[in-house]
Short mmCIF file of C-alpha atoms in Angstrom, two decimals:
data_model
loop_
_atom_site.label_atom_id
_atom_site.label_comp_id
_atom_site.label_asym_id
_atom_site.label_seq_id
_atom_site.Cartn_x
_atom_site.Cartn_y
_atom_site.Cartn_z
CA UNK A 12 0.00 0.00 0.00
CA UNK A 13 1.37 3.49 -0.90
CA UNK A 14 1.64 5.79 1.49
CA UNK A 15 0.10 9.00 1.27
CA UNK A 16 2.40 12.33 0.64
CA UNK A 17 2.10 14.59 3.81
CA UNK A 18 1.00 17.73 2.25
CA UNK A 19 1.38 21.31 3.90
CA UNK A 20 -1.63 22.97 5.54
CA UNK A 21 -3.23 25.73 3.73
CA UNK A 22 -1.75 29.33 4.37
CA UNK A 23 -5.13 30.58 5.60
CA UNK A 24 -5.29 27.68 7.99
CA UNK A 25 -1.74 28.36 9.54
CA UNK A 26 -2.07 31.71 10.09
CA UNK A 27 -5.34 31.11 11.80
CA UNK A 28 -3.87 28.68 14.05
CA UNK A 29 -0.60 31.02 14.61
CA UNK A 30 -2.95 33.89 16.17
CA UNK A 31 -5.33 31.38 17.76
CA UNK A 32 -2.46 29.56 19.65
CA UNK A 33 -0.42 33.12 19.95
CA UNK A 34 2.78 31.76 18.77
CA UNK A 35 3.97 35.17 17.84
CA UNK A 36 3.36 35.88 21.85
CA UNK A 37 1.24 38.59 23.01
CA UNK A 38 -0.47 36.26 25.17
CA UNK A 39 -2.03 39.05 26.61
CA UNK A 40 -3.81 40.48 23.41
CA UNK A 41 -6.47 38.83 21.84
CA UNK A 42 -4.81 38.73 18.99
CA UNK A 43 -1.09 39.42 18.38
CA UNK A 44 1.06 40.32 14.83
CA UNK A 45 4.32 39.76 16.65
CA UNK A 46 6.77 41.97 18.35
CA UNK A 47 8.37 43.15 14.91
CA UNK A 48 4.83 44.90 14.78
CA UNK A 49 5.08 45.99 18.90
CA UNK A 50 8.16 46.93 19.62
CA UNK A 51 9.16 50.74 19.64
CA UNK A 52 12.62 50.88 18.99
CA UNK A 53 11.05 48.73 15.41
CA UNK A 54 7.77 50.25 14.93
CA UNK A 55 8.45 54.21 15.59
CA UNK A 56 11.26 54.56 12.79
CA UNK A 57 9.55 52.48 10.23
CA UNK A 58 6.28 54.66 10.76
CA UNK A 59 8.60 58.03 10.22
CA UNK A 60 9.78 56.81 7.25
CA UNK A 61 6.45 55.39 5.29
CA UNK A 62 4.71 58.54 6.77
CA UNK A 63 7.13 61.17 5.14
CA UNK A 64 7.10 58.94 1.89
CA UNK A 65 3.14 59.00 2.00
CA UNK A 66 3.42 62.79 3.20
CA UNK A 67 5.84 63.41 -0.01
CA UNK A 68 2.86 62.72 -2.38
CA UNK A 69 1.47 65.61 -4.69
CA UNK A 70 -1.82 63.94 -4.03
CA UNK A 71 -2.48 60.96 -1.00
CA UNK A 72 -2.32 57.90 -2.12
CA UNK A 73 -4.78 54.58 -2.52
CA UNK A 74 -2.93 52.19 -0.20
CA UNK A 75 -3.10 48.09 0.00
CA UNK A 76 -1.98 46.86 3.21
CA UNK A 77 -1.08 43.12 2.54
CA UNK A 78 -1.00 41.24 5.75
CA UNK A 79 -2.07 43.70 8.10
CA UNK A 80 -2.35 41.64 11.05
CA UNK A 81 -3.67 43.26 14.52
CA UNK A 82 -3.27 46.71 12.42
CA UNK A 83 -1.03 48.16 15.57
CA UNK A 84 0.90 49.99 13.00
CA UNK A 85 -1.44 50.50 9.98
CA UNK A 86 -3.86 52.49 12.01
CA UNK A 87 -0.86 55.48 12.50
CA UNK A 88 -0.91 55.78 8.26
CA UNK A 89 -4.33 55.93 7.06
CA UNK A 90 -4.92 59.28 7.75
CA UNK A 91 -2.06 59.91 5.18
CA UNK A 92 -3.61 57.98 2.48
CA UNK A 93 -6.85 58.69 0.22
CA UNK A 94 -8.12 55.61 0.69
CA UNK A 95 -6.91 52.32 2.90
CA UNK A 96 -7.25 48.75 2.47
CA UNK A 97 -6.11 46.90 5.06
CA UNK A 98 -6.07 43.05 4.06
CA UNK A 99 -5.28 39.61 5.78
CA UNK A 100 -6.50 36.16 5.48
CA UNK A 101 -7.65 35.49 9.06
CA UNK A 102 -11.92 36.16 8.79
CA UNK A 103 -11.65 36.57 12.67
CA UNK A 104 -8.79 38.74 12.63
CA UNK A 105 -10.36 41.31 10.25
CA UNK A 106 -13.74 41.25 12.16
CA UNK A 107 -11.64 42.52 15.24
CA UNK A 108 -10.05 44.93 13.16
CA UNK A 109 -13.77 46.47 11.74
CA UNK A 110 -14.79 47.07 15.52
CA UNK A 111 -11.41 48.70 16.48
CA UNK A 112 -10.90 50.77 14.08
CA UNK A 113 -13.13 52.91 12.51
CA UNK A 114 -12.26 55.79 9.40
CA UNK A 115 -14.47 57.14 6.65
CA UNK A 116 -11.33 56.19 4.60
CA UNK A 117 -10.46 52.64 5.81
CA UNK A 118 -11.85 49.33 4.61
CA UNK A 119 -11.35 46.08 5.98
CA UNK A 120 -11.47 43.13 3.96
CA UNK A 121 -10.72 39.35 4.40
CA UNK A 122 -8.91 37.97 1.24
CA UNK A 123 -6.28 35.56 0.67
CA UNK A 124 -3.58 37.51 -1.50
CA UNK A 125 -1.73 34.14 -2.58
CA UNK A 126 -5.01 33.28 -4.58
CA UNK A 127 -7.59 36.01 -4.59
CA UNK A 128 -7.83 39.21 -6.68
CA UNK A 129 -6.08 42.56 -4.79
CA UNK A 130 -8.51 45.58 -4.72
CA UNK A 131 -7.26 48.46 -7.13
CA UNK A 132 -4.62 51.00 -5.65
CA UNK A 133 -1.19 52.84 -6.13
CA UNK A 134 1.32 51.74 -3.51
CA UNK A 135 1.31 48.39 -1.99
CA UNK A 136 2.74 47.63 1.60
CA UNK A 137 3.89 44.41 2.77
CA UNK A 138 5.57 44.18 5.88
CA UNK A 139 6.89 40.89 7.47
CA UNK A 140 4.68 38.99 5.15
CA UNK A 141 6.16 37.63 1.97
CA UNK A 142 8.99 36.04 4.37
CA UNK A 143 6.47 33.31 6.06
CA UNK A 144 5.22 31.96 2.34
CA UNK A 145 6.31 29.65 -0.32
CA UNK A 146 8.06 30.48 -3.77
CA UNK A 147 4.90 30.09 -5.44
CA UNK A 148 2.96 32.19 -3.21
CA UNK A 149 5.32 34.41 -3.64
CA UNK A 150 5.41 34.61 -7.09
CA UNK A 151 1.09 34.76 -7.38
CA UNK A 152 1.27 38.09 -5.28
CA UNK A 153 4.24 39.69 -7.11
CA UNK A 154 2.24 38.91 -10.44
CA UNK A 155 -0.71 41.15 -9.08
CA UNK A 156 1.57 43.80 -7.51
CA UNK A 157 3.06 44.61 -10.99
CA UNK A 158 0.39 46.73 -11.94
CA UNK A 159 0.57 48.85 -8.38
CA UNK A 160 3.34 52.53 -8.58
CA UNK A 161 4.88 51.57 -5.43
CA UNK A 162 5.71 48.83 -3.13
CA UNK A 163 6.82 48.86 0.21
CA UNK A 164 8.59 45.53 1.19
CA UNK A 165 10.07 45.18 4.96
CA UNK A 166 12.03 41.54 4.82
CA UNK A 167 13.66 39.98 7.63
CA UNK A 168 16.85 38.89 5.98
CA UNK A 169 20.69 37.54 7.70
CA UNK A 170 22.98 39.41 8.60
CA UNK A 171 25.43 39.46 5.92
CA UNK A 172 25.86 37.81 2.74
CA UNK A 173 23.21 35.18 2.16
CA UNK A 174 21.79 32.95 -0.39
CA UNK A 175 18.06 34.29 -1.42
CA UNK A 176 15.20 32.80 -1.74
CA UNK A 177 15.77 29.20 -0.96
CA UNK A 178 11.69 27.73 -1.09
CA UNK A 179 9.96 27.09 2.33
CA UNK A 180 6.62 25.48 3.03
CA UNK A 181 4.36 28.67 4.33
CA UNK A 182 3.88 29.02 8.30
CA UNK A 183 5.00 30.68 11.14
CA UNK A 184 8.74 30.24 10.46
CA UNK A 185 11.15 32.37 7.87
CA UNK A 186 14.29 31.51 5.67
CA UNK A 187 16.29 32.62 8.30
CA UNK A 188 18.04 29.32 9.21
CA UNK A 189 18.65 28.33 6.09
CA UNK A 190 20.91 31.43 5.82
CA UNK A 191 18.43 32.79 3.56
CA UNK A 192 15.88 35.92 2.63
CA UNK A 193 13.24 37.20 0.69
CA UNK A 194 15.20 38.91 -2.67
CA UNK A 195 12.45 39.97 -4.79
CA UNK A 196 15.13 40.93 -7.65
CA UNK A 197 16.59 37.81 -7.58
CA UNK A 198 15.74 34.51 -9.15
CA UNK A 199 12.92 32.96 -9.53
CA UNK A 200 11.07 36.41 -9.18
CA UNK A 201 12.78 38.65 -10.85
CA UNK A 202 10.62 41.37 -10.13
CA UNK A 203 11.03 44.50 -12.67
CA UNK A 204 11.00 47.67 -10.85
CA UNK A 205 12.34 51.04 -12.23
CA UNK A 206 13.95 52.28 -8.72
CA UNK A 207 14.59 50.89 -5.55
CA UNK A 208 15.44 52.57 -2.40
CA UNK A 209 16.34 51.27 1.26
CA UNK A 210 14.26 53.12 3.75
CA UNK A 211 15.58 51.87 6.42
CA UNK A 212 16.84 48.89 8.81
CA UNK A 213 16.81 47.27 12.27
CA UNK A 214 19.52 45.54 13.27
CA UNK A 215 17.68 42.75 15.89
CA UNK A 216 19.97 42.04 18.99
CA UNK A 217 21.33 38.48 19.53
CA UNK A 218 22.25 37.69 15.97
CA UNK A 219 18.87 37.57 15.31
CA UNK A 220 19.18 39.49 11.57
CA UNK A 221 17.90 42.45 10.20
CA UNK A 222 14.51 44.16 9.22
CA UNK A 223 15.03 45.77 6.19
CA UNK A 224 12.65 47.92 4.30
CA UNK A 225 12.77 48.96 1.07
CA UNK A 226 10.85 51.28 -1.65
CA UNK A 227 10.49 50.27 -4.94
CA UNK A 228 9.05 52.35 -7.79
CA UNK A 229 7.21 49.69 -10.08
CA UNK A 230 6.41 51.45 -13.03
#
């Protein structure tokens, strides 16, 4: 008798049972995006910089937030945007979010962005996200985010040289171990941008990498 090929849970399932179980921590929140998305000395700086980047625009602009999680940091940049999607794949999650936070401006919605179709918009931001999925899942979301102006990518990547993009079954853990990151220039994406621009980094304490976050001009 053959036996049957283990095969990975679905991301949406995952990620519910990541916040369910709070194996990001927080056990003191109902739910919990992780301390990259908590702590201060991480959070404050990477809000300066998207804010003066939104700030910089001759007109605000229609944001995508893929992956926004608990929305502790989205909810300090909608009021610099036209219009705000904030998206993740967790139906519970969002339905938290829509009695939290409330803005003429803001919309919640509950998609999954390695299969389903992205609402329109200009600039794209994806924080911590693209890190915890698979090549392919990768490579669905990058397909939609080619039509976007901007994207805003924060990776957490080695310290030092490393080999990128080495494939991972999507879940609560990153590349990390395997010496590897999230290079959306490199092979097998090979995203085509026209300008990209480091924003800034966090060097994490205890070896523990870097948070990098860049701006890339699309088209």
């Amino acid at each position: 008798m053959l036996k049957k090929t283990k095969q990975p849970w679905q991301t949406k399932a995952v990620m519910a049972q990541i916040y369910n179980m709070h194996l990001w921590g927080g056990t003191e929140f109902d739910f919990y995006s992780g301390d990259g998305s908590h702590n201060p000395e991480i959070i404050n700086p990477y809000c300066d910089v998207l804010i003066a980047f939104l700030k910089s625009q001759k007109k605000p602009l229609i944001v995508c937030d893929l992956g926004c999680g608990d929305f502790n940091i989205g909810k300090h940049l909608v009021k610099h945007c036209q219009s705000y999607f904030a998206i993740d794949i967790v139906e519970k999650l969002i339905d938290r979010n829509k009695t939290l936070f409330k803005e003429k401006t803001l919309e919640f919605l509950c998609l999954d962005i390695t299969k389903d179709k992205l609402p329109f918009g200009e600039c794209v931001i994806l924080r911590q996200v693209l890190q915890h999925l698979s090549n392919q899942e990768i490579q669905h979301i990058l397909k939609q985010i080619q039509c976007y102006k901007y994207l805003v990518l924060t990776e957490h990547l080695p310290l030092g040289s490393f080999t990128p993009n080495k494939d991972i079954i999507s879940g609560q853990g990153i590349r990390l171990k395997q010496n590897s990151g999230v290079d959306i220039l490199k092979i097998p994406f090979n995203f085509k941008v026209i300008e990209a621009k480091t924003l800034s980094e966090h060097i994490l304490e205890n070896n523990k990498g870097r948070l990098v976050t860049r701006l890339y001009k699309v088209f």
